[in-house]
Short mmCIF file of C-alpha atoms and ligand atoms in Angstrom, two decimals:
data_model
loop_
_atom_site.label_atom_id
_atom_site.label_comp_id
_atom_site.label_asym_id
_atom_site.label_seq_id
_atom_site.Cartn_x
_atom_site.Cartn_y
_atom_site.Cartn_z
CA UNK A 30 -109.22 -4.46 -187.75
CA UNK A 31 -109.06 -0.67 -187.57
CA UNK A 32 -109.44 0.77 -184.10
CA UNK A 33 -110.82 4.29 -183.87
CA UNK A 34 -107.97 6.84 -183.92
CA UNK A 35 -107.93 7.66 -180.18
CA UNK A 36 -107.95 3.97 -179.18
CA UNK A 37 -105.27 3.17 -181.80
CA UNK A 38 -103.11 5.99 -180.41
CA UNK A 39 -103.60 4.73 -176.84
CA UNK A 40 -102.63 1.16 -177.79
CA UNK A 41 -99.57 2.42 -179.69
CA UNK A 42 -98.60 4.58 -176.72
CA UNK A 43 -98.80 1.63 -174.33
CA UNK A 44 -96.65 -0.47 -176.69
CA UNK A 45 -93.88 2.07 -176.04
CA UNK A 46 -93.55 0.56 -172.56
CA UNK A 47 -90.81 -2.10 -172.32
CA UNK A 48 -92.14 -5.66 -172.47
CA UNK A 49 -95.61 -4.64 -173.69
CA UNK A 50 -96.66 -6.31 -176.96
CA UNK A 51 -99.79 -5.69 -179.04
CA UNK A 52 -102.10 -8.04 -177.11
CA UNK A 53 -101.02 -6.72 -173.71
CA UNK A 54 -101.40 -3.13 -174.92
CA UNK A 55 -104.97 -3.86 -176.09
CA UNK A 56 -105.79 -5.43 -172.74
CA UNK A 57 -104.34 -2.45 -170.86
CA UNK A 58 -106.22 0.05 -173.05
CA UNK A 59 -109.48 -1.79 -172.53
CA UNK A 60 -108.95 -2.05 -168.78
CA UNK A 61 -108.25 1.67 -168.46
CA UNK A 62 -111.16 2.72 -170.69
CA UNK A 63 -113.67 0.35 -169.11
CA UNK A 64 -112.68 0.43 -165.46
CA UNK A 65 -110.01 2.88 -164.50
CA UNK A 66 -110.18 6.24 -166.25
CA UNK A 67 -108.96 8.10 -163.16
CA UNK A 68 -106.00 5.74 -162.86
CA UNK A 69 -105.17 6.51 -166.52
CA UNK A 70 -105.37 10.27 -165.94
CA UNK A 71 -103.13 10.01 -162.87
CA UNK A 72 -100.64 7.98 -164.88
CA UNK A 73 -100.66 10.57 -167.67
CA UNK A 74 -100.00 13.41 -165.21
CA UNK A 75 -97.28 11.38 -163.46
CA UNK A 76 -95.58 10.72 -166.81
CA UNK A 77 -95.51 14.40 -167.75
CA UNK A 78 -94.36 15.49 -164.30
CA UNK A 79 -91.54 12.93 -164.20
CA UNK A 80 -90.32 13.50 -167.77
CA UNK A 81 -90.23 17.28 -167.22
CA UNK A 82 -88.98 17.25 -163.63
CA UNK A 83 -86.50 14.40 -163.27
CA UNK A 84 -82.89 15.00 -164.33
CA UNK A 85 -79.59 13.72 -162.99
CA UNK A 86 -77.83 14.44 -159.69
CA UNK A 87 -74.87 16.70 -160.42
CA UNK A 88 -72.73 14.68 -157.98
CA UNK A 89 -73.52 11.00 -158.35
CA UNK A 90 -75.32 11.14 -161.73
CA UNK A 91 -78.28 9.09 -160.62
CA UNK A 92 -81.83 10.11 -161.61
CA UNK A 93 -82.98 12.96 -159.39
CA UNK A 94 -85.44 15.81 -159.45
CA UNK A 95 -83.03 18.00 -157.47
CA UNK A 96 -79.59 19.23 -158.50
CA UNK A 97 -78.13 17.16 -155.66
CA UNK A 98 -80.02 13.94 -154.87
CA UNK A 99 -81.33 12.87 -151.46
CA UNK A 100 -78.47 10.41 -150.94
CA UNK A 101 -75.69 12.87 -151.85
CA UNK A 102 -77.22 15.54 -149.63
CA UNK A 103 -77.73 13.22 -146.64
CA UNK A 104 -75.02 14.08 -144.05
CA UNK A 105 -75.40 10.65 -142.41
CA UNK A 106 -74.05 8.88 -145.51
CA UNK A 107 -70.35 8.04 -145.36
CA UNK A 108 -68.71 10.07 -148.14
CA UNK A 109 -65.40 8.27 -147.68
CA UNK A 110 -66.99 5.10 -149.16
CA UNK A 111 -68.02 5.29 -152.82
CA UNK A 112 -69.91 2.57 -154.69
CA UNK A 113 -69.61 2.72 -158.48
CA UNK A 114 -72.51 1.36 -160.52
CA UNK A 115 -73.50 1.39 -164.14
CA UNK A 116 -77.16 2.44 -163.97
CA UNK A 117 -79.62 4.27 -161.70
CA UNK A 118 -81.51 0.95 -161.53
CA UNK A 119 -78.51 -0.48 -159.69
CA UNK A 120 -78.66 2.35 -157.12
CA UNK A 121 -82.30 1.44 -156.54
CA UNK A 122 -81.39 -2.25 -156.20
CA UNK A 123 -78.57 -1.62 -153.68
CA UNK A 124 -80.72 0.81 -151.67
CA UNK A 125 -83.56 -1.70 -151.57
CA UNK A 126 -81.15 -4.41 -150.44
CA UNK A 127 -80.18 -2.12 -147.54
CA UNK A 128 -77.01 -2.22 -145.46
CA UNK A 129 -74.89 0.15 -147.56
CA UNK A 130 -74.32 3.58 -146.03
CA UNK A 131 -71.74 5.11 -148.35
CA UNK A 132 -72.40 7.13 -151.49
CA UNK A 133 -72.70 6.29 -155.17
CA UNK A 134 -71.36 7.25 -158.55
CA UNK A 135 -73.36 6.11 -161.58
CA UNK A 136 -71.54 5.46 -164.84
CA UNK A 137 -73.37 5.69 -168.14
CA UNK A 138 -73.09 1.95 -168.81
CA UNK A 139 -69.87 0.01 -169.19
CA UNK A 140 -66.78 0.12 -171.41
CA UNK A 141 -67.61 -1.47 -174.75
CA UNK A 142 -65.26 -0.48 -177.57
CA UNK A 143 -67.42 -2.36 -180.11
CA UNK A 144 -70.32 0.00 -179.29
CA UNK A 145 -68.06 3.05 -179.26
CA UNK A 146 -68.26 3.33 -175.46
CA UNK A 147 -64.89 4.48 -174.13
CA UNK A 148 -63.96 6.13 -170.81
CA UNK A 149 -65.33 9.56 -171.90
CA UNK A 150 -68.67 8.13 -173.00
CA UNK A 151 -69.36 6.28 -169.76
CA UNK A 152 -68.32 9.22 -167.56
CA UNK A 153 -64.89 8.23 -166.15
CA UNK A 154 -63.61 11.86 -166.23
CA UNK A 155 -66.66 12.95 -164.19
CA UNK A 156 -65.94 10.13 -161.73
CA UNK A 157 -62.35 11.34 -161.24
CA UNK A 158 -63.63 14.89 -160.72
CA UNK A 159 -66.14 13.66 -158.13
CA UNK A 160 -63.37 11.81 -156.28
CA UNK A 161 -61.14 14.90 -156.31
CA UNK A 162 -63.92 17.26 -155.26
CA UNK A 163 -64.88 15.06 -152.32
CA UNK A 164 -61.31 15.42 -150.99
CA UNK A 165 -61.83 19.20 -150.86
CA UNK A 166 -65.50 19.58 -149.89
CA UNK A 167 -66.24 16.56 -147.71
CA UNK A 168 -64.15 13.73 -146.39
CA UNK A 169 -61.92 12.28 -149.11
CA UNK A 170 -62.96 9.02 -150.74
CA UNK A 171 -60.92 6.33 -148.96
CA UNK A 172 -62.51 3.27 -150.50
CA UNK A 173 -64.23 2.58 -153.79
CA UNK A 174 -66.46 -0.48 -154.31
CA UNK A 175 -66.73 -1.41 -157.96
CA UNK A 176 -70.25 -2.78 -158.44
CA UNK A 177 -70.39 -2.94 -162.22
CA UNK A 178 -72.15 -6.00 -163.63
CA UNK A 179 -70.33 -9.37 -163.41
CA UNK A 180 -70.02 -9.57 -167.20
CA UNK A 181 -66.93 -9.33 -169.41
CA UNK A 182 -67.51 -5.60 -170.03
CA UNK A 183 -68.38 -4.96 -166.39
CA UNK A 184 -65.15 -6.64 -165.25
CA UNK A 185 -63.11 -4.68 -167.79
CA UNK A 186 -64.71 -1.45 -166.60
CA UNK A 187 -63.95 -2.33 -162.98
CA UNK A 188 -60.30 -3.06 -163.75
CA UNK A 189 -59.92 0.11 -165.79
CA UNK A 190 -61.20 2.21 -162.88
CA UNK A 191 -59.14 0.24 -160.33
CA UNK A 192 -55.97 1.06 -162.29
CA UNK A 193 -56.84 4.76 -162.25
CA UNK A 194 -57.71 4.99 -158.55
CA UNK A 195 -55.15 2.75 -156.85
CA UNK A 196 -52.20 5.07 -157.67
CA UNK A 197 -54.14 7.80 -155.80
CA UNK A 198 -53.94 5.77 -152.59
CA UNK A 199 -57.60 4.78 -152.67
CA UNK A 200 -58.54 1.29 -151.51
CA UNK A 201 -60.38 -0.37 -154.39
CA UNK A 202 -62.62 -3.40 -153.98
CA UNK A 203 -64.87 -5.39 -156.28
CA UNK A 204 -68.36 -6.46 -155.26
CA UNK A 205 -68.13 -10.02 -153.95
CA UNK A 206 -69.13 -12.95 -156.04
CA UNK A 207 -72.39 -14.29 -154.94
CA UNK A 208 -73.82 -12.24 -157.72
CA UNK A 209 -74.25 -14.93 -160.40
CA UNK A 210 -71.81 -14.62 -163.30
CA UNK A 211 -73.38 -13.22 -166.45
CA UNK A 212 -76.28 -11.81 -164.45
CA UNK A 213 -77.56 -8.27 -164.35
CA UNK A 214 -77.36 -6.54 -160.98
CA UNK A 215 -80.75 -4.99 -161.28
CA UNK A 216 -82.54 -8.37 -161.32
CA UNK A 217 -80.82 -9.88 -158.30
CA UNK A 218 -82.62 -10.32 -154.98
CA UNK A 219 -81.81 -7.97 -152.12
CA UNK A 220 -80.31 -10.63 -149.85
CA UNK A 221 -77.76 -11.81 -152.40
CA UNK A 222 -76.87 -8.25 -153.23
CA UNK A 223 -76.42 -7.20 -149.58
CA UNK A 224 -74.23 -10.27 -149.03
CA UNK A 225 -72.16 -9.54 -152.10
CA UNK A 226 -71.53 -5.97 -150.93
CA UNK A 227 -70.57 -7.06 -147.41
CA UNK A 228 -68.22 -9.76 -148.76
CA UNK A 229 -66.42 -7.48 -151.21
CA UNK A 230 -62.81 -8.40 -151.96
CA UNK A 231 -59.92 -5.98 -152.51
CA UNK A 232 -58.48 -5.78 -156.03
CA UNK A 233 -54.77 -6.41 -155.55
CA UNK B 22 -85.72 2.82 -150.17
CA UNK B 23 -87.40 6.16 -150.71
CA UNK B 24 -87.61 7.23 -154.32
CA UNK B 25 -87.82 10.95 -154.97
CA UNK B 26 -91.48 12.09 -155.12
CA UNK B 27 -91.78 12.39 -158.91
CA UNK B 28 -90.20 8.97 -159.50
CA UNK B 29 -92.36 7.43 -156.75
CA UNK B 30 -95.46 8.95 -158.37
CA UNK B 31 -94.43 7.60 -161.78
CA UNK B 32 -93.85 4.07 -160.43
CA UNK B 33 -97.21 4.17 -158.59
CA UNK B 34 -98.92 5.39 -161.77
CA UNK B 35 -97.47 2.53 -163.82
CA UNK B 36 -98.62 0.02 -161.18
CA UNK B 37 -102.15 1.08 -162.05
CA UNK B 38 -101.77 -0.80 -165.33
CA UNK B 39 -103.16 -4.37 -165.23
CA UNK B 40 -100.47 -7.02 -164.70
CA UNK B 41 -97.78 -4.52 -163.70
CA UNK B 42 -96.19 -5.23 -160.30
CA UNK B 43 -93.67 -3.13 -158.37
CA UNK B 44 -90.54 -4.53 -160.07
CA UNK B 45 -91.98 -4.15 -163.57
CA UNK B 46 -93.15 -0.63 -162.78
CA UNK B 47 -89.63 0.32 -161.64
CA UNK B 48 -88.15 -1.13 -164.81
CA UNK B 49 -90.67 0.74 -166.98
CA UNK B 50 -90.04 4.02 -165.12
CA UNK B 51 -86.30 3.64 -165.52
CA UNK B 52 -86.60 2.79 -169.20
CA UNK B 53 -88.78 5.83 -169.91
CA UNK B 54 -86.60 8.22 -167.90
CA UNK B 55 -83.31 6.96 -169.28
CA UNK B 56 -84.16 6.22 -172.89
CA UNK B 57 -87.60 7.21 -174.03
CA UNK B 58 -88.86 10.52 -172.66
CA UNK B 59 -90.66 11.34 -175.89
CA UNK B 60 -92.38 7.96 -175.86
CA UNK B 61 -93.52 8.71 -172.30
CA UNK B 62 -94.88 12.14 -173.29
CA UNK B 63 -96.74 10.64 -176.25
CA UNK B 64 -98.21 7.99 -173.98
CA UNK B 65 -99.33 10.65 -171.49
CA UNK B 66 -101.05 12.66 -174.23
CA UNK B 67 -102.65 9.52 -175.68
CA UNK B 68 -104.00 8.58 -172.25
CA UNK B 69 -105.61 11.98 -171.71
CA UNK B 70 -107.02 12.11 -175.24
CA UNK B 71 -108.52 8.62 -175.00
CA UNK B 72 -109.96 9.02 -171.48
CA UNK B 73 -111.59 12.33 -172.45
CA UNK B 74 -112.63 11.40 -176.00
CA UNK B 75 -113.68 7.75 -175.97
CA UNK B 76 -117.23 6.91 -174.93
CA UNK B 77 -119.70 4.25 -176.06
CA UNK B 78 -121.47 3.82 -179.39
CA UNK B 79 -125.13 4.72 -178.90
CA UNK B 80 -126.16 1.74 -181.08
CA UNK B 81 -123.92 -1.22 -180.29
CA UNK B 82 -122.45 0.02 -176.96
CA UNK B 83 -118.86 -0.73 -177.89
CA UNK B 84 -116.10 1.77 -177.09
CA UNK B 85 -116.16 4.58 -179.62
CA UNK B 86 -115.12 8.19 -179.90
CA UNK B 87 -118.15 8.98 -182.06
CA UNK B 88 -121.83 8.77 -181.13
CA UNK B 89 -122.20 5.99 -183.72
CA UNK B 90 -119.12 3.78 -184.17
CA UNK B 91 -117.37 3.00 -187.47
CA UNK B 92 -118.94 -0.47 -187.67
CA UNK B 93 -122.51 0.70 -186.98
CA UNK B 94 -122.17 3.51 -189.52
CA UNK B 95 -120.63 1.31 -192.23
CA UNK B 96 -123.36 0.68 -194.87
CA UNK B 97 -121.50 -2.42 -196.12
CA UNK B 98 -122.13 -4.25 -192.85
CA UNK B 99 -125.13 -6.56 -192.85
CA UNK B 100 -127.57 -5.11 -190.32
CA UNK B 101 -129.81 -8.18 -190.51
CA UNK B 102 -127.11 -10.21 -188.72
CA UNK B 103 -126.38 -9.23 -185.12
CA UNK B 104 -123.60 -10.71 -182.97
CA UNK B 105 -124.07 -10.30 -179.23
CA UNK B 106 -120.94 -10.12 -177.09
CA UNK B 107 -120.17 -9.31 -173.53
CA UNK B 108 -117.28 -6.86 -173.84
CA UNK B 109 -115.71 -4.41 -176.32
CA UNK B 110 -112.62 -6.65 -176.14
CA UNK B 111 -114.69 -9.38 -177.76
CA UNK B 112 -115.64 -7.05 -180.63
CA UNK B 113 -111.94 -6.42 -181.17
CA UNK B 114 -111.22 -10.15 -181.08
CA UNK B 115 -113.96 -11.03 -183.62
CA UNK B 116 -112.94 -8.14 -185.92
CA UNK B 117 -109.30 -9.24 -185.77
CA UNK B 118 -110.36 -12.82 -186.58
CA UNK B 119 -112.04 -11.45 -189.69
CA UNK B 120 -114.84 -13.05 -191.72
CA UNK B 121 -117.80 -11.59 -189.86
CA UNK B 122 -119.69 -8.88 -191.72
CA UNK B 123 -122.75 -8.32 -189.58
CA UNK B 124 -123.10 -5.89 -186.70
CA UNK B 125 -122.62 -6.15 -182.93
CA UNK B 126 -124.33 -5.47 -179.68
CA UNK B 127 -122.16 -5.36 -176.57
CA UNK B 128 -123.65 -6.37 -173.24
CA UNK B 129 -122.21 -5.05 -170.00
CA UNK B 130 -120.93 -8.47 -168.92
CA UNK B 131 -123.09 -11.52 -168.29
CA UNK B 132 -126.02 -12.46 -166.06
CA UNK B 133 -124.75 -13.20 -162.59
CA UNK B 134 -127.39 -13.01 -159.86
CA UNK B 135 -124.74 -13.54 -157.17
CA UNK B 136 -123.04 -10.30 -158.26
CA UNK B 137 -126.37 -8.47 -158.61
CA UNK B 138 -126.17 -8.53 -162.41
CA UNK B 139 -129.66 -9.02 -163.82
CA UNK B 140 -131.07 -8.28 -167.30
CA UNK B 141 -131.27 -4.49 -166.60
CA UNK B 142 -127.67 -4.27 -165.39
CA UNK B 143 -126.18 -5.99 -168.43
CA UNK B 144 -128.25 -4.01 -170.91
CA UNK B 145 -130.92 -6.45 -172.16
CA UNK B 146 -133.59 -3.70 -172.48
CA UNK B 147 -131.18 -1.67 -174.66
CA UNK B 148 -130.58 -4.78 -176.79
CA UNK B 149 -134.33 -5.20 -177.36
CA UNK B 150 -134.61 -1.52 -178.27
CA UNK B 151 -131.75 -1.87 -180.76
CA UNK B 152 -133.43 -4.90 -182.35
CA UNK B 153 -136.73 -3.01 -182.62
CA UNK B 154 -135.13 0.17 -183.95
CA UNK B 155 -133.26 -1.74 -186.66
CA UNK B 156 -136.61 -3.03 -187.98
CA UNK B 157 -137.69 0.59 -188.50
CA UNK B 158 -134.48 2.36 -189.55
CA UNK B 159 -132.53 -0.30 -191.43
CA UNK B 160 -133.20 -3.86 -192.40
CA UNK B 161 -134.70 -5.82 -189.52
CA UNK B 162 -132.47 -8.18 -187.54
CA UNK B 163 -133.14 -11.63 -188.96
CA UNK B 164 -130.48 -13.59 -187.12
CA UNK B 165 -128.74 -13.15 -183.81
CA UNK B 166 -125.47 -14.93 -182.99
CA UNK B 167 -124.96 -15.28 -179.26
CA UNK B 168 -121.23 -15.02 -178.66
CA UNK B 169 -121.15 -14.71 -174.90
CA UNK B 170 -118.34 -16.58 -173.17
CA UNK B 171 -118.61 -20.41 -173.02
CA UNK B 172 -118.92 -20.34 -169.22
CA UNK B 173 -121.91 -21.17 -167.01
CA UNK B 174 -122.94 -17.49 -166.82
CA UNK B 175 -122.31 -16.92 -170.51
CA UNK B 176 -124.51 -19.92 -171.43
CA UNK B 177 -127.26 -18.72 -169.09
CA UNK B 178 -127.10 -15.25 -170.65
CA UNK B 179 -127.32 -16.74 -174.16
CA UNK B 180 -130.35 -18.83 -173.26
CA UNK B 181 -132.06 -15.91 -171.57
CA UNK B 182 -131.66 -13.79 -174.72
CA UNK B 183 -132.66 -16.68 -177.02
CA UNK B 184 -135.93 -17.03 -175.12
CA UNK B 185 -136.68 -13.33 -175.57
CA UNK B 186 -135.86 -13.17 -179.28
CA UNK B 187 -137.21 -16.43 -180.69
CA UNK B 188 -140.89 -15.46 -180.09
CA UNK B 189 -140.18 -12.39 -182.27
CA UNK B 190 -139.39 -14.63 -185.22
CA UNK B 191 -135.65 -14.02 -185.08
CA UNK B 192 -133.31 -16.91 -185.86
CA UNK B 193 -131.05 -17.33 -182.85
CA UNK B 194 -127.74 -19.20 -182.94
CA UNK B 195 -124.98 -19.80 -180.46
CA UNK B 196 -121.33 -19.42 -181.40
CA UNK B 197 -120.00 -22.90 -182.28
CA UNK B 198 -118.00 -24.89 -179.87
CA UNK B 199 -114.43 -24.91 -180.83
CA UNK B 200 -114.01 -22.17 -178.32
CA UNK B 201 -112.60 -24.15 -175.39
CA UNK B 202 -115.08 -24.57 -172.53
CA UNK B 203 -114.34 -22.30 -169.58
CA UNK B 204 -112.19 -20.04 -171.74
CA UNK B 205 -112.46 -16.31 -172.24
CA UNK B 206 -113.26 -15.17 -175.77
CA UNK B 207 -110.79 -12.34 -175.67
CA UNK B 208 -107.80 -14.68 -175.29
CA UNK B 209 -108.65 -17.08 -178.09
CA UNK B 210 -106.71 -17.09 -181.36
CA UNK B 211 -108.33 -15.59 -184.43
CA UNK B 212 -108.53 -18.85 -186.39
CA UNK B 213 -110.47 -20.67 -183.69
CA UNK B 214 -112.76 -17.73 -183.26
CA UNK B 215 -113.48 -17.37 -187.00
CA UNK B 216 -114.17 -21.11 -187.18
CA UNK B 217 -116.49 -20.97 -184.18
CA UNK B 218 -118.47 -18.13 -185.75
CA UNK B 219 -118.79 -19.88 -189.10
CA UNK B 220 -119.87 -23.16 -187.43
CA UNK B 221 -122.53 -21.57 -185.24
CA UNK B 222 -125.47 -23.80 -184.34
CA UNK B 223 -129.12 -22.77 -184.04
CA UNK B 224 -130.61 -22.78 -180.55
CA UNK B 225 -133.73 -24.91 -180.82
ZN1 LIG C 316 -76.50 12.14 -155.97
ZN1 LIG C 317 -121.61 0.78 -182.84
#
């Protein structure tokens, strides 16, 4: 059938959301039009505000609407302990799990030569800069926890970083197993994740 | 954890969509911020345009951005055959099934005395007006297909309307079974729905 242009555009717009197929988009459009027009307007304003206002923290590279994010600017966080992750979603997951009081550095994904993702592309030079700057501006990073995903690429990324940091006298540990192999950090429950962080093992 | 205000507002906005819980909303927000900012801006504009521009067809009461919708203003549609449904979603479902070339009238739900929904509330007077107007302006309605949901309330609504229209000499039929009992029209596959319309039975 041919929807009227504004309804067609709304359904197409909703299909841009991850996991939303044509039937779900129709159902969402109908729900908003029939029951929740104010909810739809609030969502529209929130989308514009976030897309225009949210960038990346200049220190840890997580999503942030300030130049330095709330975690990096919190003096109670232990800047000698740095957790390295591969996505802002993983920062959210670790924060929601609770129990970690250090700081973060977010890579842009993981090493994957097949996809053209080398150390530059995923932000390893920026990580080294952040480690060096912390030695000057705050307390030096004494320990790094590598919390990349427990996949082949995630392991390779962790080992690559470990080999760069250990010669600098930094203690390097890998997030403990407990995180299921082949899984994606972002989808793991808070308890498992908190346990895995607490039970981290040094990379020798 | 505490998200920054703009990200919090975005996640809350996405949770306003039907079927979207907190985890899904986080995943959608992250996806839009990290990969698809233009998609998010298009969605925002589509939401505003649809909420401001889409109203109801003055004839059939389905969602429409024009006073008279594309179906009601299409001279190739048979105005002597009227299909009565209980939601704009059902119009979409029947149109997508294909094979129906009459016109529609959309009730505001179904009779449900417990919820305070009587004939007025669901738009029966407007339906009678539409039937009477068609006799003057176009070809008179000769047959009505009652395609309310095959639930207790949907059956009661169909019988209520049948009793109003039959004394006016209008042939009244009920959508054929084939639609599973207790099901919701909107979720039924197009083939079943087309079959059910073709195999409609007169209400005696
Ligand atoms: Zn930061
Ligand atoms: Zn219409």
